[in-house]
Amino acid sequence: MLPLGPQKSLIVASNRLPFVLERDASGEWRIEPGSGGLVTALVPVLRDRGGIWIGWPGSVESDEGDIEQILERATRRSPYQVRPVPLTEEERDNFYYGFSNEIIWPLFHDFQTLCTFDPEYWKAYEAVNRKFARVIAAASRPDDLIWVHDYHLMSVACELRCLGISSRMGFFLHIPFPPVDLYVKLPWRLAILSALLDYDLIGFQAQRDRRNFIHCLRALVKNVKIEGRGRVLTALVGDRKVRLGVFPISMDFQAFARDAASEDVTRRCQQLRADLPDRQLILGVDRLDYTKGIPDKLKEFRHALIRFPELRERVTLVQVVVPSREEIPEYYDLKTEIEQLVGRINGEFTQPGWIPIQYVYRSWERNELLAYYRAAEIALVTPLKDGMNLVAKEYCACRIDESGVLILSEFAGAASQLAEGALLVNPYDVYRVSDAIYRAFTMSAEERRSRMRKLRSTIARYDIFWWVDAFLKAEVGLDTSERVSG
Ligand code: GDG
């Protein structure tokens, strides 16, 4: 159990509650408990300490009515309580689609040209952060630990302080923090930076993100002093003392490895292998998002087929694209672009008995995903920018026979931990990526094993439970001054 002090409960706030709430065919609401890594890791702490998860249930107020009741029923036996933060349709549009996904998401991933700096979005962002703060204030006791997640909620601590809440508050940014030259384009750059300084601890995925944040502090805020070294530094800003930590997020390594070895997954994996005799399977798994660099990846795969003709009929790229934010025009256009590229490349290279790209546009059942992780000799993970990228880690966890090659973008947060075992590439460099595909294809079994062993040992050590533990220890001010190797 974590040494958080006897009376401290944990209050977790994230944009979405850890539930999937959907209407079934008959129009009735259905609720499924979340199964992501964050939920898995936090549930034991919430169970031990008692705690509350606060977030938007994903519907808008006009849908409301029975949602509160559904949540209440669904969580009656859950180890933690849930408090919904309802949003109006306008709030969803301006706060979620607007400020969060048309400003912060593109800007923080270096896509400044996709930003729409609409002042109405900012007003909604402030208002919704205030709304979250009110729900948190009403639900928490003075000694509770408050842990806020991600870019939708950067101003929550500031709003809580205005309400007179003095509890310890931590914030974890799941996405990258941009370089100062990009950050300064944000019209509300100072408001957001100062709001973040109201947290006691700010956690970043990688050193790159913390370094950018410190550059921004130095450029925009006066009298900044940074003290300490290692995983957690202290920023002294005026009379504020804020800890700045690097905590690369991960997944439940043991659960992935165990489930990958299950009978179901093993059977399905054998089937997949039997369908691709004498062929290496290259796997790409990405949410539909311009940050994931899917069109670039397809072009690079094509380039590899042109430069290295021996790859033809010997490799198959299985590219899964998980539907996401399709109601936003950029995402719809991206889907069209991907589909056209897949069609063009398959049209150019297909031969009897061999189609170079198998394209899947849907989300797989977990076991299907695990079977593909196990069956694929090569994973091609080439985001243009990514906070961490859990697909890269999950792939390695599922390589229970210690084979497999991970080709990884140097702009994924995961690259800072996995540089030794992975083949790191610049996802914009068509030659580098096509070389890496060929190198992976021809890599000896011995080299594959030695690289995969290193990858798996790092990921097993710094798993999701390590992550929760390290963050919460830093939040309560315990020493976490180890070197930032994880
Ligand atoms: C954000 C940051 C950061 C994917 N396809 C299927 C499926 N998935 C699951 C994977 C993985 C998750 O989705 C994707 O996680 P990522 O980390 O790769 O990417 P984002 O969704 O963009 O996440 C990212 C993360 O937050 C955590 O901090 O790493 O940088 O952008 O877990 O397994 N799951 C199933 N079927 C699929 O087809 N069941």
Short mmCIF file of C-alpha atoms and ligand atoms in Angstrom, two decimals:
data_model
loop_
_atom_site.label_atom_id
_atom_site.label_comp_id
_atom_site.label_asym_id
_atom_site.label_seq_id
_atom_site.Cartn_x
_atom_site.Cartn_y
_atom_site.Cartn_z
CA MET A 1 0.00 0.00 0.00
CA LEU A 2 1.16 3.49 -0.74
CA PRO A 3 2.35 5.60 2.17
CA LEU A 4 -0.08 8.45 1.58
CA GLY A 5 -0.99 8.99 5.21
CA PRO A 6 -3.91 7.31 6.92
CA GLN A 7 -6.75 9.68 6.19
CA LYS A 8 -6.12 10.71 2.61
CA SER A 9 -8.62 9.49 0.02
CA LEU A 10 -7.89 9.85 -3.65
CA ILE A 11 -10.02 12.07 -5.87
CA VAL A 12 -9.39 11.39 -9.55
CA ALA A 13 -10.67 13.81 -12.17
CA SER A 14 -10.51 13.16 -15.90
CA ASN A 15 -12.49 14.51 -18.81
CA ARG A 16 -14.32 11.22 -19.27
CA LEU A 17 -15.51 8.88 -16.55
CA PRO A 18 -14.01 5.38 -16.74
CA PHE A 19 -17.21 4.05 -18.28
CA VAL A 20 -18.57 3.62 -21.73
CA LEU A 21 -22.13 4.83 -21.82
CA GLU A 22 -24.13 3.93 -24.93
CA ARG A 23 -27.72 3.56 -26.04
CA ASP A 24 -28.53 0.04 -27.22
CA ALA A 25 -30.74 -0.80 -30.22
CA SER A 26 -33.90 -0.27 -28.16
CA GLY A 27 -32.72 3.20 -27.07
CA GLU A 28 -31.95 2.10 -23.50
CA TRP A 29 -28.75 3.33 -21.86
CA ARG A 30 -26.08 0.70 -21.37
CA ILE A 31 -23.03 1.18 -19.21
CA GLU A 32 -19.79 -0.77 -19.44
CA PRO A 33 -17.03 -0.32 -16.87
CA GLY A 34 -13.80 0.98 -18.39
CA SER A 35 -11.00 -1.50 -18.88
CA GLY A 36 -8.08 0.76 -19.82
CA GLY A 37 -4.73 0.75 -18.07
CA LEU A 38 -5.49 3.85 -16.03
CA VAL A 39 -8.59 2.25 -14.51
CA THR A 40 -6.75 -1.02 -13.81
CA ALA A 41 -3.98 0.83 -12.03
CA LEU A 42 -6.10 3.21 -10.03
CA VAL A 43 -8.77 0.79 -8.85
CA PRO A 44 -6.54 -0.91 -6.22
CA VAL A 45 -5.55 2.49 -4.80
CA LEU A 46 -9.14 3.69 -4.82
CA ARG A 47 -10.19 0.45 -3.16
CA ASP A 48 -7.52 0.68 -0.42
CA ARG A 49 -7.92 4.35 0.25
CA GLY A 50 -11.47 4.96 -0.72
CA GLY A 51 -11.96 7.49 -3.40
CA ILE A 52 -14.04 9.17 -6.03
CA TRP A 53 -13.71 9.41 -9.80
CA ILE A 54 -15.07 12.62 -11.26
CA GLY A 55 -15.68 13.17 -14.96
CA TRP A 56 -18.02 13.82 -17.84
CA PRO A 57 -20.23 10.80 -18.60
CA GLY A 58 -19.96 11.52 -22.33
CA SER A 59 -23.57 12.49 -22.95
CA VAL A 60 -24.94 16.01 -23.08
CA GLU A 61 -27.57 17.38 -20.77
CA SER A 62 -30.42 17.04 -23.25
CA ASP A 63 -29.78 13.25 -23.16
CA GLU A 64 -29.62 13.30 -19.39
CA GLY A 65 -32.63 12.34 -17.34
CA ASP A 66 -31.83 8.89 -16.13
CA ILE A 67 -28.02 9.05 -16.46
CA GLU A 68 -27.44 9.92 -12.82
CA GLN A 69 -29.54 6.93 -11.84
CA ILE A 70 -27.78 4.63 -14.30
CA LEU A 71 -24.40 5.68 -12.92
CA GLU A 72 -25.60 5.22 -9.39
CA ARG A 73 -26.85 1.70 -10.16
CA ALA A 74 -23.74 0.76 -12.13
CA THR A 75 -21.34 1.85 -9.43
CA ARG A 76 -23.21 0.56 -6.39
CA ARG A 77 -20.83 -2.36 -6.08
CA SER A 78 -17.76 -0.63 -7.48
CA PRO A 79 -14.78 -0.05 -5.17
CA TYR A 80 -14.99 3.68 -5.68
CA GLN A 81 -17.66 6.31 -6.04
CA VAL A 82 -18.38 8.26 -9.20
CA ARG A 83 -19.53 11.86 -9.63
CA PRO A 84 -20.62 12.97 -13.08
CA VAL A 85 -19.94 16.46 -14.42
CA PRO A 86 -22.75 17.07 -16.90
CA LEU A 87 -22.02 19.28 -19.92
CA THR A 88 -24.46 21.17 -22.09
CA GLU A 89 -24.30 20.70 -25.84
CA GLU A 90 -22.69 24.12 -26.18
CA GLU A 91 -20.10 23.29 -23.53
CA ARG A 92 -19.28 20.02 -25.26
CA ASP A 93 -18.85 21.83 -28.57
CA ASN A 94 -16.78 24.75 -27.30
CA PHE A 95 -14.85 23.12 -24.46
CA TYR A 96 -14.32 19.58 -25.76
CA TYR A 97 -14.40 19.81 -29.55
CA GLY A 98 -13.30 23.46 -29.48
CA PHE A 99 -10.63 24.40 -26.95
CA SER A 100 -9.42 20.90 -26.13
CA ASN A 101 -9.40 19.36 -29.59
CA GLU A 102 -9.07 22.33 -31.94
CA ILE A 103 -6.48 24.23 -29.91
CA ILE A 104 -4.60 22.27 -27.28
CA TRP A 105 -4.46 18.89 -29.03
CA PRO A 106 -3.02 20.21 -32.33
CA LEU A 107 -0.78 22.86 -30.72
CA PHE A 108 0.73 20.46 -28.18
CA HIS A 109 1.41 17.94 -30.98
CA ASP A 110 3.16 20.64 -33.10
CA PHE A 111 0.26 21.05 -35.58
CA GLN A 112 -0.13 24.77 -35.08
CA THR A 113 -1.76 25.28 -38.49
CA LEU A 114 -4.73 23.13 -37.43
CA CYS A 115 -5.54 25.40 -34.47
CA THR A 116 -8.62 27.61 -34.34
CA PHE A 117 -7.90 30.22 -31.68
CA ASP A 118 -11.54 31.16 -31.02
CA PRO A 119 -12.03 33.26 -27.84
CA GLU A 120 -15.44 31.61 -27.30
CA TYR A 121 -13.60 28.30 -26.87
CA TRP A 122 -11.47 29.80 -24.13
CA LYS A 123 -14.51 31.09 -22.24
CA ALA A 124 -16.04 27.63 -22.36
CA TYR A 125 -12.76 26.03 -21.23
CA GLU A 126 -12.62 28.27 -18.17
CA ALA A 127 -16.30 27.69 -17.41
CA VAL A 128 -16.07 23.89 -17.67
CA ASN A 129 -12.88 23.76 -15.60
CA ARG A 130 -14.77 25.81 -12.98
CA LYS A 131 -17.65 23.34 -13.18
CA PHE A 132 -15.26 20.44 -12.54
CA ALA A 133 -13.72 22.35 -9.64
CA ARG A 134 -17.12 22.85 -8.02
CA VAL A 135 -17.94 19.14 -8.22
CA ILE A 136 -14.50 18.25 -6.82
CA ALA A 137 -14.84 20.81 -4.02
CA ALA A 138 -18.23 19.43 -3.05
CA ALA A 139 -16.97 15.83 -3.08
CA SER A 140 -13.61 16.16 -1.33
CA ARG A 141 -12.46 16.57 2.25
CA PRO A 142 -9.57 18.84 3.25
CA ASP A 143 -6.93 16.12 3.44
CA ASP A 144 -7.80 14.27 0.25
CA LEU A 145 -5.31 13.97 -2.58
CA ILE A 146 -6.62 15.35 -5.84
CA TRP A 147 -5.21 13.93 -9.07
CA VAL A 148 -6.32 15.64 -12.28
CA HIS A 149 -5.69 14.12 -15.71
CA ASP A 150 -4.84 15.65 -19.01
CA TYR A 151 -5.12 18.68 -21.20
CA HIS A 152 -8.86 19.20 -20.86
CA LEU A 153 -8.46 20.14 -17.20
CA MET A 154 -5.33 22.28 -16.88
CA SER A 155 -7.15 25.09 -14.99
CA VAL A 156 -8.93 22.95 -12.39
CA ALA A 157 -6.41 23.55 -9.58
CA CYS A 158 -6.56 27.30 -10.15
CA GLU A 159 -10.37 27.21 -9.92
CA LEU A 160 -10.18 25.03 -6.80
CA ARG A 161 -7.74 27.45 -5.13
CA CYS A 162 -10.24 30.27 -5.88
CA LEU A 163 -12.83 28.22 -4.01
CA GLY A 164 -10.47 28.09 -1.05
CA ILE A 165 -9.45 24.42 -1.42
CA SER A 166 -5.95 23.86 -0.07
CA SER A 167 -5.59 20.07 -0.56
CA ARG A 168 -2.58 18.68 -2.41
CA MET A 169 -3.25 18.59 -6.11
CA GLY A 170 -1.38 16.74 -8.81
CA PHE A 171 -1.76 16.96 -12.58
CA PHE A 172 -0.61 14.49 -15.23
CA LEU A 173 -0.31 15.55 -18.85
CA HIS A 174 -0.87 12.52 -21.11
CA ILE A 175 0.09 14.40 -24.27
CA PRO A 176 3.37 16.18 -25.10
CA PHE A 177 4.17 19.69 -23.89
CA PRO A 178 5.22 21.77 -26.91
CA PRO A 179 8.45 23.71 -27.48
CA VAL A 180 8.36 27.34 -26.38
CA ASP A 181 8.25 28.74 -29.95
CA LEU A 182 4.97 26.93 -30.49
CA TYR A 183 3.53 27.43 -27.03
CA VAL A 184 3.84 31.22 -27.26
CA LYS A 185 1.37 31.21 -30.17
CA LEU A 186 -1.39 30.37 -27.69
CA PRO A 187 -3.34 33.57 -26.94
CA TRP A 188 -3.99 32.29 -23.39
CA ARG A 189 -0.41 31.15 -22.81
CA LEU A 190 0.09 33.01 -19.56
CA ALA A 191 -3.30 32.14 -18.09
CA ILE A 192 -2.71 28.43 -18.68
CA LEU A 193 0.86 28.47 -17.44
CA SER A 194 -0.10 30.27 -14.24
CA ALA A 195 -3.09 27.97 -13.76
CA LEU A 196 -0.80 24.94 -13.99
CA LEU A 197 1.40 26.43 -11.28
CA ASP A 198 -1.49 26.06 -8.84
CA TYR A 199 -0.88 22.31 -8.82
CA ASP A 200 1.65 20.97 -6.29
CA LEU A 201 2.96 18.43 -8.78
CA ILE A 202 2.90 18.40 -12.58
CA GLY A 203 3.75 15.07 -14.19
CA PHE A 204 5.02 14.75 -17.75
CA GLN A 205 5.47 11.70 -19.97
CA ALA A 206 9.08 12.42 -20.95
CA GLN A 207 12.01 14.70 -20.18
CA ARG A 208 11.38 16.43 -23.51
CA ASP A 209 8.01 17.66 -22.22
CA ARG A 210 9.31 18.86 -18.87
CA ARG A 211 12.21 20.63 -20.57
CA ASN A 212 9.77 22.43 -22.89
CA PHE A 213 7.62 23.40 -19.92
CA ILE A 214 10.61 24.83 -18.07
CA HIS A 215 11.64 26.81 -21.18
CA CYS A 216 8.13 28.25 -21.30
CA LEU A 217 8.26 29.17 -17.61
CA ARG A 218 11.59 30.93 -18.13
CA ALA A 219 10.32 32.79 -21.19
CA LEU A 220 6.94 33.87 -19.85
CA VAL A 221 7.08 34.00 -16.06
CA LYS A 222 9.53 36.07 -14.02
CA ASN A 223 11.73 34.80 -11.16
CA VAL A 224 11.79 31.13 -11.95
CA LYS A 225 14.30 28.97 -10.15
CA ILE A 226 14.64 25.24 -10.80
CA GLU A 227 16.13 23.06 -8.06
CA GLY A 228 17.07 19.40 -7.74
CA ARG A 229 17.85 16.72 -10.28
CA GLY A 230 16.49 13.39 -11.41
CA ARG A 231 12.89 12.33 -11.75
CA VAL A 232 11.33 15.16 -9.74
CA LEU A 233 12.58 18.76 -9.82
CA THR A 234 11.24 21.73 -7.89
CA ALA A 235 10.28 24.99 -9.58
CA LEU A 236 10.30 28.04 -7.35
CA VAL A 237 8.11 30.68 -8.94
CA GLY A 238 7.53 33.70 -6.72
CA ASP A 239 6.12 32.21 -3.54
CA ARG A 240 4.94 29.01 -5.29
CA LYS A 241 6.83 25.76 -5.03
CA VAL A 242 5.79 23.27 -7.71
CA ARG A 243 7.26 19.83 -8.28
CA LEU A 244 7.88 18.85 -11.90
CA GLY A 245 8.15 15.12 -12.48
CA VAL A 246 8.78 12.74 -15.38
CA PHE A 247 6.56 9.66 -15.14
CA PRO A 248 6.32 7.69 -18.39
CA ILE A 249 2.93 6.01 -18.36
CA SER A 250 2.67 2.31 -19.05
CA MET A 251 0.33 -0.66 -19.01
CA ASP A 252 -0.21 -3.79 -16.94
CA PHE A 253 2.71 -5.76 -18.36
CA GLN A 254 1.97 -9.00 -16.50
CA ALA A 255 -1.69 -9.01 -17.53
CA PHE A 256 -0.80 -8.50 -21.20
CA ALA A 257 1.88 -11.22 -21.09
CA ARG A 258 -0.45 -13.62 -19.28
CA ASP A 259 -3.41 -13.01 -21.59
CA ALA A 260 -1.20 -13.27 -24.68
CA ALA A 261 -0.27 -16.78 -23.52
CA SER A 262 -3.90 -17.84 -23.03
CA GLU A 263 -5.36 -20.71 -25.03
CA ASP A 264 -7.74 -18.49 -27.01
CA VAL A 265 -5.06 -16.06 -28.07
CA THR A 266 -2.58 -18.85 -28.87
CA ARG A 267 -5.11 -20.60 -31.10
CA ARG A 268 -5.99 -17.40 -32.92
CA CYS A 269 -2.33 -16.51 -33.33
CA GLN A 270 -1.59 -19.90 -34.92
CA GLN A 271 -4.48 -19.37 -37.31
CA LEU A 272 -3.16 -15.95 -38.33
CA ARG A 273 0.32 -17.38 -38.89
CA ALA A 274 -1.08 -20.26 -40.95
CA ASP A 275 -2.87 -17.75 -43.18
CA LEU A 276 0.44 -16.03 -43.94
CA PRO A 277 2.90 -18.80 -44.80
CA ASP A 278 6.46 -17.64 -45.62
CA ARG A 279 5.49 -14.11 -44.88
CA GLN A 280 6.36 -11.63 -42.15
CA LEU A 281 3.48 -9.73 -40.67
CA ILE A 282 4.05 -6.02 -40.04
CA LEU A 283 1.47 -4.54 -37.68
CA GLY A 284 0.28 -0.96 -37.29
CA VAL A 285 -2.41 -0.07 -34.70
CA ASP A 286 -3.44 3.56 -34.46
CA ARG A 287 -6.41 5.65 -33.47
CA LEU A 288 -7.66 7.73 -36.43
CA ASP A 289 -5.66 10.87 -35.73
CA TYR A 290 -3.36 13.11 -37.75
CA THR A 291 -0.72 12.87 -35.00
CA LYS A 292 -0.32 9.13 -35.64
CA GLY A 293 1.22 9.71 -39.09
CA ILE A 294 -0.75 6.95 -40.84
CA PRO A 295 -0.50 8.35 -44.42
CA ASP A 296 3.27 8.86 -44.00
CA LYS A 297 3.59 5.29 -42.77
CA LEU A 298 1.75 3.94 -45.80
CA LYS A 299 3.95 5.95 -48.17
CA GLU A 300 7.05 4.69 -46.38
CA PHE A 301 5.86 1.12 -46.68
CA ARG A 302 5.34 1.69 -50.42
CA HIS A 303 8.84 3.14 -50.64
CA ALA A 304 10.23 0.02 -48.98
CA LEU A 305 8.45 -2.19 -51.53
CA ILE A 306 10.00 -0.15 -54.35
CA ARG A 307 13.54 0.01 -52.93
CA PHE A 308 13.65 -3.58 -51.70
CA PRO A 309 11.73 -5.74 -54.19
CA GLU A 310 12.55 -8.87 -52.17
CA LEU A 311 9.98 -7.64 -49.64
CA ARG A 312 7.21 -8.18 -52.18
CA GLU A 313 5.10 -11.24 -51.40
CA ARG A 314 7.22 -11.69 -48.27
CA VAL A 315 5.62 -9.06 -46.02
CA THR A 316 2.03 -8.04 -45.28
CA LEU A 317 1.21 -4.81 -43.51
CA VAL A 318 -1.88 -5.14 -41.33
CA GLN A 319 -2.95 -1.60 -40.50
CA VAL A 320 -5.73 -1.17 -37.94
CA VAL A 321 -7.26 2.26 -37.72
CA VAL A 322 -9.52 2.70 -34.73
CA PRO A 323 -12.41 5.11 -35.44
CA SER A 324 -12.11 8.33 -33.45
CA ARG A 325 -13.57 11.87 -33.54
CA GLU A 326 -15.08 11.22 -36.99
CA GLU A 327 -17.53 14.08 -36.58
CA ILE A 328 -14.60 16.51 -36.93
CA PRO A 329 -13.95 17.32 -40.66
CA GLU A 330 -10.13 16.90 -40.43
CA TYR A 331 -10.59 13.37 -39.15
CA TYR A 332 -13.05 12.48 -41.88
CA ASP A 333 -10.65 13.83 -44.54
CA LEU A 334 -7.82 11.84 -42.97
CA LYS A 335 -9.86 8.65 -43.24
CA THR A 336 -10.47 9.35 -46.94
CA GLU A 337 -6.77 10.00 -47.51
CA ILE A 338 -5.80 6.73 -45.80
CA GLU A 339 -8.31 4.73 -47.79
CA GLN A 340 -7.15 6.23 -51.08
CA LEU A 341 -3.52 5.45 -50.26
CA VAL A 342 -4.29 1.86 -49.28
CA GLY A 343 -6.24 1.43 -52.53
CA ARG A 344 -3.44 2.97 -54.60
CA ILE A 345 -0.66 0.89 -53.01
CA ASN A 346 -2.63 -2.35 -53.19
CA GLY A 347 -3.54 -1.54 -56.81
CA GLU A 348 0.13 -0.99 -57.62
CA PHE A 349 1.61 -4.11 -56.02
CA THR A 350 -1.03 -6.83 -55.50
CA GLN A 351 -0.25 -10.17 -57.13
CA PRO A 352 -2.19 -13.44 -57.12
CA GLY A 353 -2.13 -14.68 -53.54
CA TRP A 354 -0.63 -11.49 -52.07
CA ILE A 355 -2.18 -8.19 -51.07
CA PRO A 356 0.45 -5.91 -49.49
CA ILE A 357 -1.84 -4.02 -47.07
CA GLN A 358 -4.73 -5.42 -45.08
CA TYR A 359 -6.63 -2.40 -43.84
CA VAL A 360 -8.99 -2.68 -40.87
CA TYR A 361 -11.19 0.27 -39.92
CA ARG A 362 -12.76 -0.74 -36.63
CA SER A 363 -11.80 -1.58 -33.08
CA TRP A 364 -10.87 -5.19 -32.36
CA GLU A 365 -11.84 -7.26 -29.35
CA ARG A 366 -8.94 -7.29 -26.90
CA ASN A 367 -8.03 -10.94 -27.61
CA GLU A 368 -7.94 -10.31 -31.34
CA LEU A 369 -5.53 -7.42 -30.76
CA LEU A 370 -3.37 -9.62 -28.55
CA ALA A 371 -3.32 -12.40 -31.15
CA TYR A 372 -2.07 -9.93 -33.76
CA TYR A 373 0.56 -8.58 -31.35
CA ARG A 374 1.74 -12.17 -30.92
CA ALA A 375 1.59 -13.03 -34.59
CA ALA A 376 3.35 -9.94 -35.97
CA GLU A 377 7.12 -10.20 -36.52
CA ILE A 378 7.38 -6.43 -36.79
CA ALA A 379 5.44 -3.55 -35.21
CA LEU A 380 5.50 -0.27 -37.13
CA VAL A 381 4.74 2.51 -34.65
CA THR A 382 5.50 5.83 -36.31
CA PRO A 383 3.49 8.70 -34.82
CA LEU A 384 4.59 12.21 -35.84
CA LYS A 385 4.31 13.13 -32.15
CA ASP A 386 2.87 11.16 -29.23
CA GLY A 387 2.75 11.64 -25.47
CA MET A 388 3.82 8.04 -24.87
CA ASN A 389 2.23 5.42 -27.19
CA LEU A 390 1.00 2.37 -25.38
CA VAL A 391 0.70 0.23 -28.49
CA ALA A 392 4.51 0.02 -28.61
CA LYS A 393 4.65 -1.25 -25.02
CA GLU A 394 1.71 -3.65 -25.39
CA TYR A 395 3.32 -5.20 -28.47
CA CYS A 396 6.51 -5.95 -26.53
CA ALA A 397 4.60 -7.30 -23.52
CA CYS A 398 2.81 -9.76 -25.81
CA ARG A 399 6.07 -11.03 -27.39
CA ILE A 400 6.26 -13.82 -24.86
CA ASP A 401 8.74 -15.79 -26.99
CA GLU A 402 11.03 -12.71 -26.92
CA SER A 403 11.07 -12.36 -30.70
CA GLY A 404 9.76 -9.46 -32.77
CA VAL A 405 11.11 -6.09 -33.85
CA LEU A 406 9.72 -2.76 -32.74
CA ILE A 407 10.18 0.11 -35.20
CA LEU A 408 9.41 3.24 -33.20
CA SER A 409 9.15 6.94 -33.96
CA GLU A 410 11.71 9.01 -32.10
CA PHE A 411 8.89 11.52 -31.48
CA ALA A 412 6.83 9.14 -29.35
CA GLY A 413 7.38 9.61 -25.61
CA ALA A 414 8.09 5.86 -25.48
CA ALA A 415 11.31 6.43 -27.46
CA SER A 416 13.00 7.91 -24.40
CA GLN A 417 12.65 4.56 -22.59
CA LEU A 418 12.88 2.11 -25.47
CA ALA A 419 15.79 3.53 -27.48
CA GLU A 420 18.06 0.60 -26.74
CA GLY A 421 15.91 -2.21 -28.06
CA ALA A 422 13.78 -0.55 -30.72
CA LEU A 423 14.77 0.65 -34.18
CA LEU A 424 14.20 4.36 -33.78
CA VAL A 425 13.16 6.34 -36.85
CA ASN A 426 12.28 9.86 -37.84
CA PRO A 427 8.73 9.30 -39.15
CA TYR A 428 9.16 12.11 -41.70
CA ASP A 429 12.22 10.44 -43.25
CA VAL A 430 11.02 8.07 -45.93
CA TYR A 431 14.51 6.58 -46.47
CA ARG A 432 15.11 5.98 -42.77
CA VAL A 433 11.75 4.27 -42.26
CA SER A 434 11.98 2.11 -45.37
CA ASP A 435 15.53 1.14 -44.36
CA ALA A 436 14.24 0.18 -40.91
CA ILE A 437 11.51 -2.00 -42.43
CA TYR A 438 14.11 -3.81 -44.49
CA ARG A 439 16.48 -4.08 -41.55
CA ALA A 440 13.74 -5.53 -39.36
CA PHE A 441 12.78 -7.98 -42.10
CA THR A 442 16.34 -9.25 -42.43
CA MET A 443 17.33 -9.08 -38.74
CA SER A 444 18.75 -12.30 -37.29
CA ALA A 445 16.75 -14.21 -34.70
CA GLU A 446 19.56 -13.61 -32.23
CA GLU A 447 19.52 -9.83 -32.59
CA ARG A 448 15.72 -9.77 -32.42
CA ARG A 449 15.82 -11.70 -29.18
CA SER A 450 18.48 -9.57 -27.56
CA ARG A 451 16.64 -6.36 -28.45
CA MET A 452 13.23 -7.68 -27.38
CA ARG A 453 14.64 -8.86 -24.05
CA LYS A 454 15.85 -5.36 -23.26
CA LEU A 455 12.52 -3.85 -24.25
CA ARG A 456 10.51 -6.29 -22.17
CA SER A 457 12.66 -5.90 -19.11
CA THR A 458 12.30 -2.08 -19.15
CA ILE A 459 8.54 -2.24 -19.71
CA ALA A 460 8.05 -4.90 -17.03
CA ARG A 461 9.96 -2.82 -14.50
CA TYR A 462 8.28 0.49 -15.26
CA ASP A 463 4.72 -0.78 -15.54
CA ILE A 464 1.45 1.00 -14.77
CA PHE A 465 1.64 0.12 -11.07
CA TRP A 466 5.10 1.68 -10.85
CA TRP A 467 3.68 4.75 -12.57
CA VAL A 468 0.80 5.27 -10.09
CA ASP A 469 3.10 4.64 -7.18
CA ALA A 470 5.81 7.05 -8.38
CA PHE A 471 3.31 9.82 -9.11
CA LEU A 472 1.46 9.55 -5.80
CA LYS A 473 4.68 9.40 -3.80
CA ALA A 474 5.86 12.56 -5.50
CA GLU A 475 2.49 14.21 -4.92
CA VAL A 476 2.73 13.72 -1.17
CA GLY A 477 6.33 14.90 -1.28
CA LEU A 478 8.14 11.59 -0.77
CA ASP A 479 11.56 11.26 -2.31
CA THR A 480 11.58 9.94 -5.87
CA SER A 481 14.97 11.24 -6.84
CA GLU A 482 16.01 8.18 -8.87
CA ARG A 483 17.60 8.78 -12.27
CA VAL A 484 15.15 9.27 -15.12
CA SER A 485 15.85 6.00 -16.86
CA GLY A 486 12.23 4.90 -16.92
C1 GDG B 1 -3.18 9.09 -25.29
C2 GDG B 1 -1.88 9.74 -25.78
C3 GDG B 1 -0.58 8.15 -24.36
C4 GDG B 1 -5.99 0.40 -30.05
N1 GDG B 1 -6.62 -0.32 -30.98
C5 GDG B 1 -7.42 -1.18 -30.36
C6 GDG B 1 -7.26 -0.99 -28.99
N2 GDG B 1 -6.38 0.00 -28.83
C7 GDG B 1 -5.89 0.49 -27.52
C8 GDG B 1 -4.44 0.10 -27.36
C9 GDG B 1 -3.92 1.18 -26.41
C10 GDG B 1 -4.82 2.38 -26.69
O1 GDG B 1 -5.92 1.91 -27.49
C11 GDG B 1 -4.10 3.45 -27.50
O2 GDG B 1 -3.20 4.09 -26.64
P1 GDG B 1 -2.01 5.02 -27.17
O3 GDG B 1 -1.13 5.33 -26.03
O4 GDG B 1 -1.27 4.31 -28.26
O5 GDG B 1 -2.66 6.30 -27.84
P2 GDG B 1 -3.84 7.41 -27.47
O6 GDG B 1 -5.18 6.80 -27.56
O7 GDG B 1 -3.60 8.54 -28.42
O8 GDG B 1 -3.57 7.88 -25.96
C12 GDG B 1 -0.76 8.72 -25.78
C13 GDG B 1 -1.92 7.69 -23.79
O9 GDG B 1 -2.91 8.71 -23.90
C14 GDG B 1 -1.77 7.30 -22.32
O10 GDG B 1 -1.23 8.34 -21.57
O11 GDG B 1 0.29 7.04 -24.44
O12 GDG B 1 0.45 9.32 -26.20
O13 GDG B 1 -2.06 10.26 -27.11
O14 GDG B 1 -4.08 0.78 -25.08
O15 GDG B 1 -4.41 -1.19 -26.84
N3 GDG B 1 -7.91 -1.73 -28.06
C15 GDG B 1 -8.76 -2.69 -28.53
N4 GDG B 1 -8.99 -2.90 -29.86
C16 GDG B 1 -8.34 -2.18 -30.79
O16 GDG B 1 -8.56 -2.38 -32.01
N5 GDG B 1 -9.43 -3.46 -27.64
#
